[in-house]
C-alpha positions as semicolon CSV with decimal commas, in nm:
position;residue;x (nm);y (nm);z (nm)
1;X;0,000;0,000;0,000
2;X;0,172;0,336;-0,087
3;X;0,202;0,543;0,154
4;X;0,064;0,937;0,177
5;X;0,257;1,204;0,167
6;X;0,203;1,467;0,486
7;X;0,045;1,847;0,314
8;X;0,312;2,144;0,345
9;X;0,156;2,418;0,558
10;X;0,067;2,568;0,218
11;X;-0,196;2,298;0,077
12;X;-0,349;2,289;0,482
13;X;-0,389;2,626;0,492
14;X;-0,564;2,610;0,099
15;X;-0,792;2,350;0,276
16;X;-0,869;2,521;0,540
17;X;-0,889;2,891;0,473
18;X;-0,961;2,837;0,093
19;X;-1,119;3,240;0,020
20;X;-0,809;3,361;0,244
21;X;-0,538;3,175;-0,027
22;X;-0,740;3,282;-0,300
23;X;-0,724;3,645;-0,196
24;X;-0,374;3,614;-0,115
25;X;-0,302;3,499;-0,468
26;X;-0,479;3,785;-0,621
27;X;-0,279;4,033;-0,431
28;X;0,041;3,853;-0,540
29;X;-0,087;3,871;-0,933
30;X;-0,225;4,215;-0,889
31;X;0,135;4,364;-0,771
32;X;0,314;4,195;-1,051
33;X;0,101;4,335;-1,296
34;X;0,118;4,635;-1,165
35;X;0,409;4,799;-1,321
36;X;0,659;4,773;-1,611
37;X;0,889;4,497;-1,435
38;X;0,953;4,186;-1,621
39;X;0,809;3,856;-1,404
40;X;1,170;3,791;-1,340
41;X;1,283;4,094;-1,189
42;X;1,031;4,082;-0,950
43;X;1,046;3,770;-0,870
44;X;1,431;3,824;-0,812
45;X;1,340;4,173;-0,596
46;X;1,086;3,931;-0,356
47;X;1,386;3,678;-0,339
48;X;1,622;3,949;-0,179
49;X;1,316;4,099;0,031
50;X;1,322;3,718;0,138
51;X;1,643;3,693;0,259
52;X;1,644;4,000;0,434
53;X;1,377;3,859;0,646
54;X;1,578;3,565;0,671
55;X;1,248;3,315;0,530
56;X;1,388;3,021;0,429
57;X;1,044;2,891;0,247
58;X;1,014;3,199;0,073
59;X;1,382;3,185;-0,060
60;X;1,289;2,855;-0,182
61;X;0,958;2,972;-0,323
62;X;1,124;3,291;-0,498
63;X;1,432;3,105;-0,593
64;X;1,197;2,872;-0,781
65;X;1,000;3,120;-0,905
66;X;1,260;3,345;-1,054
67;X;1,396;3,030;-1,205
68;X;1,074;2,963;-1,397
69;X;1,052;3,314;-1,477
70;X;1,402;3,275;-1,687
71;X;1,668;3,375;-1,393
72;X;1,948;3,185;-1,402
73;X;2,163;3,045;-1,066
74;X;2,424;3,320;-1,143
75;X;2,102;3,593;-1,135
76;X;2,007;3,427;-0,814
77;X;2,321;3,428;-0,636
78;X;2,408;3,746;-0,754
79;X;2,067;3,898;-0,654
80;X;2,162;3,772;-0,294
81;X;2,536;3,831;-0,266
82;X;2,443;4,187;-0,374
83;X;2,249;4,200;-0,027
84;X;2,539;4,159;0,186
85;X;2,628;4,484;0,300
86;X;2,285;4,588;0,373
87;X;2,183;4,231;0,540
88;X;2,524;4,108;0,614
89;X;2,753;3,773;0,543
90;X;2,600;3,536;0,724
91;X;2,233;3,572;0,626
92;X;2,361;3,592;0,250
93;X;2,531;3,288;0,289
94;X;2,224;3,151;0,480
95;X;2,043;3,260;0,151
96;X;2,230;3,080;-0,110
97;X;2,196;2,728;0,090
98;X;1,844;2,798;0,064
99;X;1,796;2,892;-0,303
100;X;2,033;2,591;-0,397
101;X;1,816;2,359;-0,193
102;X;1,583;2,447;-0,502
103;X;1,838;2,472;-0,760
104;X;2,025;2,180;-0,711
105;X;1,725;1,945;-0,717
């Protein structure tokens, strides 16, 4: 019998708060069309504003999205070491494990 795999905190909170995600979603959409950025700028802008909060999922999820958007892992890690005197070594370096957990898969 295979086994289930366990929901992220993402698809519980889409079960349970379904209008909530949805709303969410739209914001997200709504603020990327909002200017003249390209998708992948902005998804490389949220994936430094990520690392300066230090959010590991959302490095991963902006990592991954910047990706699909066209950024490459040089864009990436060069969107993040560009962050290190305003958020310092460490969390940079913190950073980069996290986007590679996505780009090295």
């Amino acid at each position: 019998m295979a086994k289930k795999k366990a929901l992220n905190t993402y698809q519980r909170l889409e079960l349970q708060y379904p209008d909530y995600l949805t709303a969410v979603e739209a914001l997200g959409t709504a603020v990327r069309h909002a200017g003249p950025l390209e998708e992948k700028v902005v998804q490389l802008i949220q994936l430094g504003a990520a690392a300066a909060i230090r959010s590991e999922g959302a490095v991963h999820s902006h990592a991954r999205r910047a990706l699909e958007a066209g950024a490459t892992k040089e864009q990436i890690h060069h969107t993040l070491i560009a962050l290190t005197s305003t958020i310092g070594f460490p969390t940079v370096v913190a950073a980069i494990s996290w986007a590679d957990d996505v780009m090295d898969k």
